[in-house]
Amino acid sequence: MKRETIIQNIKIRSGKDLLDFQDKSKNRVYFTINKTILLQIAKYLFNDANARFSTASGVDTRKAIEILYHFAVDDIGLFISLRVTLEKPNLEIDSLLGLFKCAEWIEMEMHEMLGVNFKGHGNMKHLLLKDDWPKGNYPLRRDL
Amino acid sequence: MSRKIIPIGPYHPLQDEPEFFKLHVDGETVVDIDIELGYNHRLIEKISESKNFDQVAFMVERICGICSTSHPFAYVNAIDDLLGVKPPERALYIRTAIAELERIHSHLLWLGLAGHFLGYNTVWMWAWRYREPVLDIFERVTGNRQNYGMMKPGGVRRDMFEEDFPWIKKTLKDLIPKLDMFKGAIMDDPVIRMRTEGVGVLTKEDARDYGLVGPTARASGVNIDIRRDDPYAAYDKVEWQVCTHEGGDVFSKAVVRILELYQSINIVIQCLDKMPKGPIDSGIKDIPPGEGIGRHEAPRGEVVHYIMADGGNSPARHKIRAPSFMNVASNKKAVIGETISDATIILAAVDPCYCCTERMAVVDYKTGKKMMDGQDLIKLSQEKTEKIKNKLGR
């Protein structure tokens, strides 16, 4: 699928939930979307655009937790990043585990490092931190 | 039959790097697997926020010993992406040559360990023996056998010298008959084929579902390679091919890695032949606020580094995703339904490189008795090979 087609389709499917679009370079695009349509866009990318879920990165911007979901469309070399902002203290978002299994570990990591809750994941135990790590202590948060 | 749990690890039987697999076994068949990571998790991403951008390149090198240049490569790609600038041409060729030399030594390392694991200690000894000249090249060029300190934001830290090129090319060309020998030994040996064909199969659908990358994905017929799909450094300036195989089994994974060895030698020689003269460093002084994403096709697959800069001297956020983070999870699919004696070669076939690691405890959860440890499982695998050899009258 062509680069412009994918970008247009994401814009159309996002509608008013598309908050920003950054065409950084030929192989790097960033969409800022409302968290309510994340599942829908991820589904489009995985099922229709033949994109591969590469990884997700969460960051504490002090006001909120910002998560970037990174998808790779390998046949055209395009790397699409979906930016979702979760306002504190409501740090909850849909899990992508229902779409593909490779979301499992990264969501567990973001949960234990940043305290984000992924609705529907079902297995939010510690992946990297020890089991008796103090509750409420999220290493990558900036409020420490 | 009663279910038992056989833990493998935390010292992974193949590479003695910690990783904890709990196999749930019904008789001889694996019916479930728990994968536990993280005992030696170092939170490198947080440490990165307290290092300056130059120091980060050294620090990420130490994430992994075998593919120690892969993380710095993805990191400097992320900085290039953030700045929107390309380093000097000579630096791009040097980066490519170093990365491909690393692929050669990494694949040879895996080949040796896989051989040991299957009971072919000769393959082990010879693969590691012919790995030595590659490490000698590294020592000549970078001063080290690993942790080369070559990648630098804006270029490379050290130059390569044309007077070394004839010796480097000769060393690599001398390796080719040895690769022919390994290729023949592995692909023509009926016992190795019996141990690895149809074992630990991952289909194309599994590859998509688990987001597999690298040789693990290419062995399932998934034609992806960051070097070709999202070219960087000098990969689009030299002739080479992506290697795939259709079987999805352990044998296919071995074939892909062996074929990649030939390609890597070819790429390094072309880089040396085509290397332009000129500076090796664009002299970056400051990193302005912004974001950058850098990717590199490491020996194990796609490495992704994401950098967020806020105008200061250190990354505001540094996300690192190693390829094994995707590939190791697929063991859940690959090992279920297989026998215990095949479990360990299947777990090793993704060429795991554990950035997050573990420690050892091996007990039968019902009786509390010690069942098997890593060495027992290696022995079990080697014994299976002996049995097959005897059956075939070898």
Coordinates of C-alpha atoms in Angstrom, one line a residue:
Chain A
M1 CA 0.0 0.0 0.0
K2 CA 1.3 3.5 -0.8
R3 CA 2.6 5.9 1.8
E4 CA 0.0 8.6 1.0
T5 CA -2.8 6.1 1.0
I6 CA -2.0 4.9 4.5
I7 CA -1.6 8.4 5.8
Q8 CA -5.0 9.5 4.2
N9 CA -6.7 6.4 5.6
I10 CA -5.5 7.0 9.1
K11 CA -6.6 10.7 8.8
I12 CA -10.1 9.7 7.6
R13 CA -10.6 7.0 10.2
S14 CA -9.4 9.3 13.0
G15 CA -11.7 12.2 12.0
K16 CA -12.0 14.7 14.8
D17 CA -9.9 12.5 17.0
L18 CA -6.8 13.3 15.0
L19 CA -5.1 16.1 17.1
D20 CA -1.9 16.5 15.1
F21 CA 0.0 15.1 12.2
Q22 CA 3.8 15.4 11.7
D23 CA 5.3 14.5 8.4
K24 CA 8.9 14.4 9.8
S25 CA 10.6 12.7 6.9
K26 CA 10.1 10.1 4.1
N27 CA 10.1 7.2 6.6
R28 CA 8.9 8.9 9.8
V29 CA 5.4 10.1 10.5
Y30 CA 3.7 10.9 13.8
F31 CA 0.0 11.0 14.4
T32 CA -1.4 12.5 17.7
I33 CA -4.7 10.9 18.4
N34 CA -7.3 10.6 21.2
K35 CA -6.9 7.4 23.1
T36 CA -10.5 6.4 22.3
I37 CA -9.6 5.5 18.7
L38 CA -6.2 3.8 19.3
L39 CA -7.7 0.3 19.0
Q40 CA -9.4 1.2 15.7
I41 CA -6.3 2.7 14.1
A42 CA -4.1 -0.1 15.3
K43 CA -6.6 -2.6 13.8
Y44 CA -6.5 -0.8 10.5
L45 CA -2.7 -0.7 10.5
F46 CA -2.3 -4.4 11.4
N47 CA -5.1 -5.8 9.3
D48 CA -5.4 -3.6 6.3
A49 CA -2.1 -1.7 5.9
N50 CA 0.0 -4.9 6.7
A51 CA 2.0 -3.0 9.3
R52 CA 4.1 -4.8 12.0
F53 CA 3.8 -3.7 15.6
S54 CA 7.4 -2.8 16.4
T55 CA 7.2 -1.4 20.0
A56 CA 5.7 1.2 22.2
S57 CA 7.4 3.9 24.3
G58 CA 5.9 5.7 27.3
V59 CA 7.3 8.9 28.8
D60 CA 6.2 10.9 31.8
T61 CA 5.9 14.5 30.7
R62 CA 5.0 15.5 34.3
K63 CA 1.5 16.7 33.2
A64 CA 0.6 13.4 31.6
I65 CA 1.9 10.1 30.4
E66 CA 2.5 10.1 26.7
I67 CA 2.7 6.8 24.9
L68 CA 4.0 6.3 21.3
Y69 CA 2.9 3.2 19.5
H70 CA 5.3 2.4 16.7
F71 CA 4.3 0.4 13.6
A72 CA 6.5 -0.5 10.7
V73 CA 5.2 -0.9 7.2
D74 CA 8.1 -2.9 6.0
D75 CA 7.3 -3.0 2.3
I76 CA 7.6 0.7 2.0
G77 CA 10.0 1.3 4.9
L78 CA 7.5 3.6 6.7
F79 CA 7.6 3.9 10.5
I80 CA 4.4 5.3 11.9
S81 CA 4.2 6.5 15.5
L82 CA 0.8 7.0 17.1
R83 CA 1.0 9.5 20.0
V84 CA -1.6 9.1 22.8
T85 CA -1.7 11.3 25.9
L86 CA -3.1 9.9 29.1
E87 CA -3.9 12.7 31.6
K88 CA -3.0 12.0 35.2
P89 CA -4.5 10.4 37.3
N90 CA -6.6 8.6 34.7
L91 CA -3.9 6.4 33.3
E92 CA -5.9 3.8 31.5
I93 CA -6.0 2.8 27.8
D94 CA -7.2 -0.2 25.8
S95 CA -4.9 -3.1 25.5
L96 CA -3.8 -4.1 22.0
L97 CA -3.4 -7.8 23.1
G98 CA -6.6 -8.7 21.4
L99 CA -5.1 -7.7 18.1
F100 CA -1.7 -9.3 18.3
K101 CA 0.3 -11.2 20.9
C102 CA 3.4 -9.0 20.6
A103 CA 1.6 -6.3 22.6
E104 CA 1.7 -8.5 25.7
W105 CA 5.2 -7.9 27.1
I106 CA 5.6 -4.2 26.2
E107 CA 2.3 -3.4 27.9
M108 CA 3.4 -5.2 31.0
E109 CA 6.7 -3.2 30.9
M110 CA 4.8 0.1 30.6
H111 CA 2.5 -0.9 33.4
E112 CA 5.3 -1.6 35.9
M113 CA 7.6 1.3 34.8
L114 CA 5.0 4.1 34.4
G115 CA 1.8 2.8 36.1
V116 CA -0.4 2.7 33.0
N117 CA -3.3 0.3 33.2
F118 CA -4.2 -1.6 30.0
K119 CA -7.8 -2.5 29.9
G120 CA -8.4 -6.1 28.7
H121 CA -4.8 -7.3 29.0
G122 CA -5.6 -9.7 31.8
N123 CA -2.0 -10.4 33.0
M124 CA -0.6 -7.2 34.5
K125 CA 2.1 -8.9 36.6
H126 CA 5.7 -7.8 36.7
L127 CA 7.8 -8.6 33.7
L128 CA 11.2 -7.1 34.6
L129 CA 10.8 -5.8 38.2
K130 CA 10.9 -8.2 41.1
D131 CA 7.5 -9.3 42.4
D132 CA 7.8 -7.6 45.8
W133 CA 8.8 -4.2 44.2
P134 CA 7.1 -1.5 46.3
K135 CA 3.6 -0.8 45.1
G136 CA 3.0 2.6 43.5
N137 CA 6.8 3.0 42.8
Y138 CA 7.1 3.4 39.1
P139 CA 10.8 3.8 38.1
L140 CA 10.3 5.8 34.9
R141 CA 7.9 8.4 36.5
R142 CA 9.3 11.8 37.1
D143 CA 7.5 12.4 40.4
L144 CA 10.2 10.6 42.4
Chain B
M1 CA -0.3 -38.8 33.2
S2 CA 0.5 -36.3 35.9
R3 CA 1.8 -32.9 34.8
K4 CA 5.3 -31.9 35.8
I5 CA 7.1 -28.6 35.6
I6 CA 10.6 -28.6 34.3
P7 CA 12.3 -25.3 34.7
I8 CA 15.0 -24.3 32.3
G9 CA 17.4 -21.7 33.6
P10 CA 17.7 -19.1 34.8
Y11 CA 21.0 -20.0 33.2
H12 CA 19.8 -20.8 29.7
P13 CA 21.3 -24.1 28.8
L14 CA 22.6 -22.9 25.5
Q15 CA 24.3 -19.6 26.2
D16 CA 24.6 -19.5 30.0
E17 CA 22.8 -16.2 30.0
P18 CA 20.0 -16.0 32.5
E19 CA 16.5 -16.5 31.4
F20 CA 13.9 -18.5 33.2
F21 CA 11.7 -21.0 31.3
K22 CA 9.3 -23.2 33.2
L23 CA 8.2 -26.1 31.0
H24 CA 4.9 -27.8 31.9
V25 CA 5.4 -31.3 30.8
D26 CA 3.0 -34.2 30.3
G27 CA 5.1 -37.3 29.9
E28 CA 7.6 -36.3 27.3
T29 CA 5.6 -33.5 25.6
V30 CA 5.7 -29.8 26.5
V31 CA 2.2 -28.6 27.0
D32 CA 2.9 -25.1 28.3
I33 CA 5.7 -22.7 29.0
D34 CA 6.2 -19.8 31.4
I35 CA 8.8 -17.3 30.4
E36 CA 10.1 -15.1 33.2
L37 CA 12.6 -12.3 32.6
G38 CA 14.2 -9.5 34.5
Y39 CA 16.4 -10.8 37.3
N40 CA 19.3 -8.7 36.3
H41 CA 17.3 -5.9 34.8
R42 CA 19.6 -2.8 34.8
L43 CA 17.1 0.0 33.9
I44 CA 19.5 1.3 31.3
E45 CA 16.7 3.6 29.9
K46 CA 16.7 5.5 33.2
I47 CA 20.5 5.6 33.5
S48 CA 20.6 7.1 30.0
E49 CA 18.7 10.1 31.3
S50 CA 21.7 10.9 33.6
K51 CA 24.4 10.5 30.9
N52 CA 25.3 13.1 28.3
F53 CA 24.7 12.2 24.6
D54 CA 28.3 11.1 24.0
Q55 CA 28.3 8.9 27.1
V56 CA 25.1 7.2 26.1
A57 CA 26.8 5.7 23.0
F58 CA 29.3 4.0 25.3
M59 CA 26.7 2.9 27.8
V60 CA 24.3 1.3 25.3
E61 CA 27.2 -0.7 23.9
R62 CA 27.2 -2.6 27.2
I63 CA 23.7 -3.7 26.9
C64 CA 24.9 -6.8 25.0
G65 CA 28.3 -8.3 24.6
I66 CA 27.8 -10.2 21.4
C67 CA 26.0 -7.6 19.4
S68 CA 27.7 -4.7 21.2
T69 CA 27.7 -2.3 18.2
S70 CA 24.0 -2.8 17.3
H71 CA 22.7 -0.7 20.1
P72 CA 25.1 2.2 19.5
F73 CA 24.3 2.0 15.8
A74 CA 20.5 2.3 16.4
Y75 CA 21.2 5.0 18.9
V76 CA 23.3 7.2 16.5
N77 CA 20.7 6.6 13.8
A78 CA 18.1 8.0 16.3
I79 CA 20.3 11.1 16.8
D80 CA 20.8 11.5 13.0
D81 CA 17.0 11.2 12.7
L82 CA 16.4 13.8 15.4
L83 CA 18.8 16.2 13.8
G84 CA 17.8 15.5 10.3
V85 CA 21.4 15.3 9.1
K86 CA 23.5 12.6 7.6
P87 CA 27.1 11.9 8.8
P88 CA 30.0 12.1 6.4
E89 CA 30.1 9.4 3.7
R90 CA 33.2 7.8 5.0
A91 CA 31.6 7.4 8.4
L92 CA 28.6 5.7 6.9
Y93 CA 30.8 3.1 5.2
I94 CA 32.8 2.5 8.3
R95 CA 29.6 2.0 10.3
T96 CA 28.4 -0.5 7.8
A97 CA 31.6 -2.5 7.8
I98 CA 31.7 -2.7 11.6
A99 CA 28.1 -3.8 11.8
E100 CA 28.5 -6.5 9.2
L101 CA 31.7 -7.8 10.8
E102 CA 29.7 -8.0 14.0
R103 CA 27.0 -10.0 12.2
I104 CA 29.7 -12.5 11.0
H105 CA 31.1 -13.1 14.5
S106 CA 27.7 -13.3 16.1
H107 CA 26.3 -15.8 13.6
L108 CA 29.4 -17.9 14.0
L109 CA 29.0 -17.8 17.7
W110 CA 25.5 -19.1 17.5
L111 CA 26.5 -21.7 15.0
G112 CA 29.0 -23.1 17.4
L113 CA 26.7 -23.2 20.3
A114 CA 23.9 -24.8 18.3
G115 CA 26.4 -27.5 17.2
H116 CA 27.5 -28.1 20.9
F117 CA 23.9 -28.3 21.9
L118 CA 23.1 -30.9 19.3
G119 CA 26.1 -32.9 20.3
Y120 CA 28.4 -31.8 17.5
N121 CA 31.3 -30.4 19.5
T122 CA 33.5 -30.4 16.4
V123 CA 31.1 -27.8 14.8
W124 CA 31.4 -25.8 18.1
M125 CA 35.2 -25.8 18.2
W126 CA 35.6 -25.1 14.5
A127 CA 32.9 -22.3 14.3
W128 CA 34.6 -20.5 17.2
R129 CA 38.0 -21.1 15.8
Y130 CA 37.0 -19.4 12.5
R131 CA 35.4 -16.7 14.5
E132 CA 38.8 -15.7 15.8
P133 CA 40.1 -14.1 12.6
V134 CA 37.0 -11.8 12.6
L135 CA 37.8 -10.8 16.2
D136 CA 41.4 -10.2 15.1
I137 CA 40.0 -7.7 12.5
F138 CA 38.1 -6.0 15.2
E139 CA 41.2 -5.8 17.4
R140 CA 43.2 -4.3 14.5
V141 CA 40.5 -1.7 13.6
T142 CA 39.0 -0.8 17.0
G143 CA 41.4 -2.1 19.6
N144 CA 38.9 -4.5 21.1
R145 CA 37.3 -7.9 20.5
Q146 CA 34.0 -6.5 21.7
N147 CA 32.6 -3.1 22.9
Y148 CA 34.3 -1.3 20.0
G149 CA 33.5 2.3 20.8
M150 CA 33.2 3.0 17.1
M151 CA 29.7 4.7 16.9
K152 CA 29.5 8.3 17.8
P153 CA 26.6 10.8 17.3
G154 CA 27.5 12.5 14.0
G155 CA 30.0 9.9 12.7
V156 CA 32.4 7.4 13.9
R157 CA 35.0 7.7 16.7
R158 CA 38.0 6.1 14.9
D159 CA 39.0 5.9 11.3
M160 CA 39.9 2.8 9.3
F161 CA 43.2 2.7 7.5
E162 CA 43.6 1.8 3.8
E163 CA 46.8 -0.1 4.6
D164 CA 44.8 -2.6 6.6
F165 CA 42.3 -3.2 3.9
P166 CA 44.2 -5.9 1.9
W167 CA 44.7 -7.9 5.1
I168 CA 41.1 -7.5 6.2
K169 CA 39.8 -8.6 2.7
K170 CA 42.1 -11.6 2.6
T171 CA 41.0 -12.7 6.1
L172 CA 37.4 -12.5 5.1
K173 CA 37.9 -14.3 1.7
D174 CA 39.8 -17.1 3.5
L175 CA 36.7 -17.6 5.6
I176 CA 34.5 -18.5 2.6
P177 CA 35.8 -22.1 2.1
K178 CA 35.2 -22.6 5.9
L179 CA 31.6 -21.4 5.5
D180 CA 31.2 -23.8 2.6
M181 CA 32.3 -26.6 4.9
F182 CA 29.8 -25.6 7.6
K183 CA 27.0 -25.2 5.0
G184 CA 27.8 -28.7 3.8
A185 CA 28.1 -30.1 7.3
I186 CA 24.8 -28.8 8.4
M187 CA 22.7 -29.1 5.3
D188 CA 23.9 -32.5 4.2
D189 CA 24.0 -34.2 7.5
P190 CA 20.8 -36.4 7.9
V191 CA 21.1 -36.5 11.7
I192 CA 21.1 -32.7 11.9
R193 CA 18.2 -32.5 9.5
M194 CA 16.3 -35.0 11.6
R195 CA 17.0 -33.0 14.8
T196 CA 16.1 -29.6 13.3
E197 CA 13.6 -30.0 10.4
G198 CA 10.0 -29.7 11.4
V199 CA 11.1 -28.8 14.9
G200 CA 9.8 -25.6 16.6
V201 CA 7.9 -24.4 13.6
L202 CA 6.7 -20.8 13.5
T203 CA 4.4 -20.0 10.6
K204 CA 4.1 -16.7 8.7
E205 CA 1.0 -16.0 10.8
D206 CA 2.9 -16.6 14.0
A207 CA 5.6 -14.2 12.7
R208 CA 3.0 -11.4 12.3
D209 CA 1.2 -12.2 15.5
Y210 CA 4.4 -12.1 17.6
G211 CA 6.0 -9.3 15.6
L212 CA 9.1 -11.5 14.9
V213 CA 12.2 -9.8 13.5
G214 CA 15.5 -10.8 12.1
P215 CA 16.6 -14.3 11.0
T216 CA 13.8 -15.7 13.2
A217 CA 11.2 -14.0 11.0
R218 CA 13.1 -14.6 7.7
A219 CA 13.3 -18.3 8.5
S220 CA 9.5 -18.3 8.4
G221 CA 9.5 -16.8 4.9
V222 CA 8.8 -13.2 6.1
N223 CA 10.9 -11.0 3.8
I224 CA 11.8 -8.1 6.1
D225 CA 15.2 -6.6 6.7
I226 CA 15.7 -3.0 8.0
R227 CA 18.8 -2.6 6.0
R228 CA 16.8 -2.9 2.8
D229 CA 13.4 -1.7 3.9
D230 CA 14.5 1.6 5.7
P231 CA 18.1 2.0 4.4
Y232 CA 20.7 3.7 6.5
A233 CA 24.5 4.1 6.5
A234 CA 25.9 2.5 3.3
Y235 CA 23.4 -0.4 2.8
D236 CA 21.8 1.1 -0.2
K237 CA 25.2 1.8 -1.8
V238 CA 26.4 -1.9 -1.9
E239 CA 25.0 -5.0 -3.6
W240 CA 23.6 -7.6 -1.3
Q241 CA 20.5 -9.8 -0.8
V242 CA 18.1 -10.5 2.0
C243 CA 18.2 -14.2 2.9
T244 CA 14.9 -16.0 3.6
H245 CA 13.8 -19.7 4.0
E246 CA 10.3 -21.1 4.1
G247 CA 10.4 -23.8 6.7
G248 CA 9.9 -21.8 9.9
D249 CA 11.8 -24.5 11.8
V250 CA 15.1 -24.7 13.6
F251 CA 16.8 -25.9 10.4
S252 CA 15.5 -22.8 8.5
K253 CA 16.8 -20.5 11.1
A254 CA 20.3 -22.1 10.8
V255 CA 20.2 -21.9 7.0
V256 CA 19.2 -18.2 7.1
R257 CA 22.1 -17.4 9.4
I258 CA 24.6 -19.3 7.3
L259 CA 23.5 -17.6 4.1
E260 CA 23.7 -14.2 5.8
L261 CA 27.4 -14.9 6.7
Y262 CA 28.2 -14.9 3.0
Q263 CA 26.3 -11.7 2.4
S264 CA 28.0 -10.0 5.3
I265 CA 31.5 -10.9 4.0
N266 CA 30.4 -9.5 0.6
I267 CA 29.1 -6.3 2.1
V268 CA 32.3 -5.6 4.1
I269 CA 34.6 -6.2 1.1
Q270 CA 32.5 -3.8 -1.0
C271 CA 32.6 -1.2 1.8
L272 CA 36.4 -1.4 1.9
D273 CA 36.6 -1.2 -2.0
K274 CA 34.2 1.8 -2.2
M275 CA 35.2 3.7 0.9
P276 CA 35.4 7.4 0.0
K277 CA 38.1 9.6 1.5
G278 CA 37.0 12.4 3.8
P279 CA 36.0 13.3 7.3
I280 CA 34.5 10.8 9.7
D281 CA 32.8 13.2 12.1
S282 CA 30.3 16.0 11.4
G283 CA 31.2 17.6 14.7
I284 CA 27.8 17.8 16.5
K285 CA 27.9 20.2 19.4
D286 CA 24.3 20.4 20.7
I287 CA 21.2 18.3 20.4
P288 CA 18.2 20.6 20.1
P289 CA 14.8 19.6 21.5
G290 CA 13.1 17.0 19.4
E291 CA 12.5 13.3 18.8
G292 CA 14.4 10.7 16.9
I293 CA 13.8 7.1 16.0
G294 CA 16.8 5.0 15.0
R295 CA 16.6 1.4 13.7
H296 CA 19.3 -1.1 12.9
E297 CA 19.2 -4.7 11.7
A298 CA 21.2 -6.4 14.4
P299 CA 22.3 -10.0 14.1
R300 CA 19.1 -10.9 15.9
G301 CA 16.7 -8.5 14.2
E302 CA 15.4 -5.0 14.4
V303 CA 16.7 -2.8 17.2
V304 CA 14.7 0.3 17.9
H305 CA 16.0 3.3 19.8
Y306 CA 13.7 6.3 20.5
I307 CA 15.3 9.5 21.8
M308 CA 13.4 12.5 23.2
A309 CA 15.6 15.5 23.7
D310 CA 14.6 18.7 25.6
G311 CA 17.5 20.9 24.8
G312 CA 19.6 19.7 27.7
N313 CA 22.8 17.6 27.6
S314 CA 21.1 14.2 28.3
P315 CA 18.2 12.4 26.7
A316 CA 14.8 13.3 28.3
R317 CA 13.7 9.8 27.3
H318 CA 15.5 6.9 25.8
K319 CA 13.4 3.9 24.8
I320 CA 15.4 0.8 23.8
R321 CA 13.7 -2.3 22.2
A322 CA 16.0 -5.2 21.5
P323 CA 15.0 -7.8 18.9
S324 CA 15.0 -10.6 21.4
F325 CA 12.2 -8.9 23.2
M326 CA 9.9 -9.8 20.3
N327 CA 11.5 -13.1 19.4
V328 CA 11.8 -14.8 22.8
A329 CA 8.0 -14.4 23.4
S330 CA 7.4 -16.7 20.4
N331 CA 8.8 -19.6 22.3
K332 CA 5.3 -19.9 23.7
K333 CA 4.2 -21.1 20.3
A334 CA 7.3 -22.8 19.1
V335 CA 7.9 -25.2 22.0
I336 CA 4.4 -26.3 22.8
G337 CA 3.7 -29.8 21.5
E338 CA 7.4 -30.6 21.2
T339 CA 9.5 -33.0 23.3
I340 CA 11.7 -32.0 26.3
S341 CA 14.8 -33.1 24.4
D342 CA 14.0 -30.7 21.6
A343 CA 12.9 -27.9 23.8
T344 CA 16.3 -26.4 24.4
I345 CA 17.4 -26.3 20.7
I346 CA 14.0 -24.6 20.0
L347 CA 14.6 -22.0 22.7
A348 CA 18.0 -21.4 21.4
A349 CA 17.0 -21.2 17.7
V350 CA 15.8 -17.6 18.1
D351 CA 19.4 -16.7 19.1
P352 CA 18.4 -15.1 22.3
C353 CA 20.4 -12.3 23.6
Y354 CA 19.2 -11.5 27.0
C355 CA 19.3 -7.8 28.0
C356 CA 17.3 -8.7 31.0
T357 CA 18.6 -11.7 32.8
E358 CA 18.0 -14.3 35.5
R359 CA 19.3 -16.7 38.2
M360 CA 18.9 -20.4 38.8
A361 CA 16.4 -22.5 40.6
V362 CA 15.3 -25.9 39.4
V363 CA 12.7 -28.0 41.3
D364 CA 9.8 -30.3 40.6
Y365 CA 6.9 -28.2 41.8
K366 CA 5.0 -31.2 43.1
T367 CA 7.7 -33.0 45.1
G368 CA 10.0 -30.1 45.7
K369 CA 12.8 -32.4 44.4
K370 CA 15.5 -31.1 42.0
M371 CA 14.5 -32.2 38.5
M372 CA 16.8 -31.1 35.7
D373 CA 19.1 -28.2 35.3
G374 CA 20.6 -26.7 32.2
Q375 CA 23.4 -29.2 31.9
D376 CA 21.0 -32.1 32.2
L377 CA 18.9 -30.7 29.4
I378 CA 22.0 -30.3 27.1
K379 CA 22.9 -33.9 27.9
L380 CA 19.4 -35.0 27.0
S381 CA 19.6 -33.2 23.7
Q382 CA 23.0 -34.6 22.9
E383 CA 21.8 -38.1 23.9
K384 CA 18.9 -37.8 21.4
T385 CA 21.4 -37.1 18.6
E386 CA 23.5 -40.2 19.6
K387 CA 20.4 -42.4 19.5
I388 CA 19.5 -41.1 16.0
K389 CA 23.1 -41.7 14.9
N390 CA 23.1 -45.2 16.2
K391 CA 19.8 -45.9 14.5
L392 CA 21.2 -44.7 11.2
G393 CA 24.3 -46.9 11.7
R394 CA 26.7 -43.9 11.8

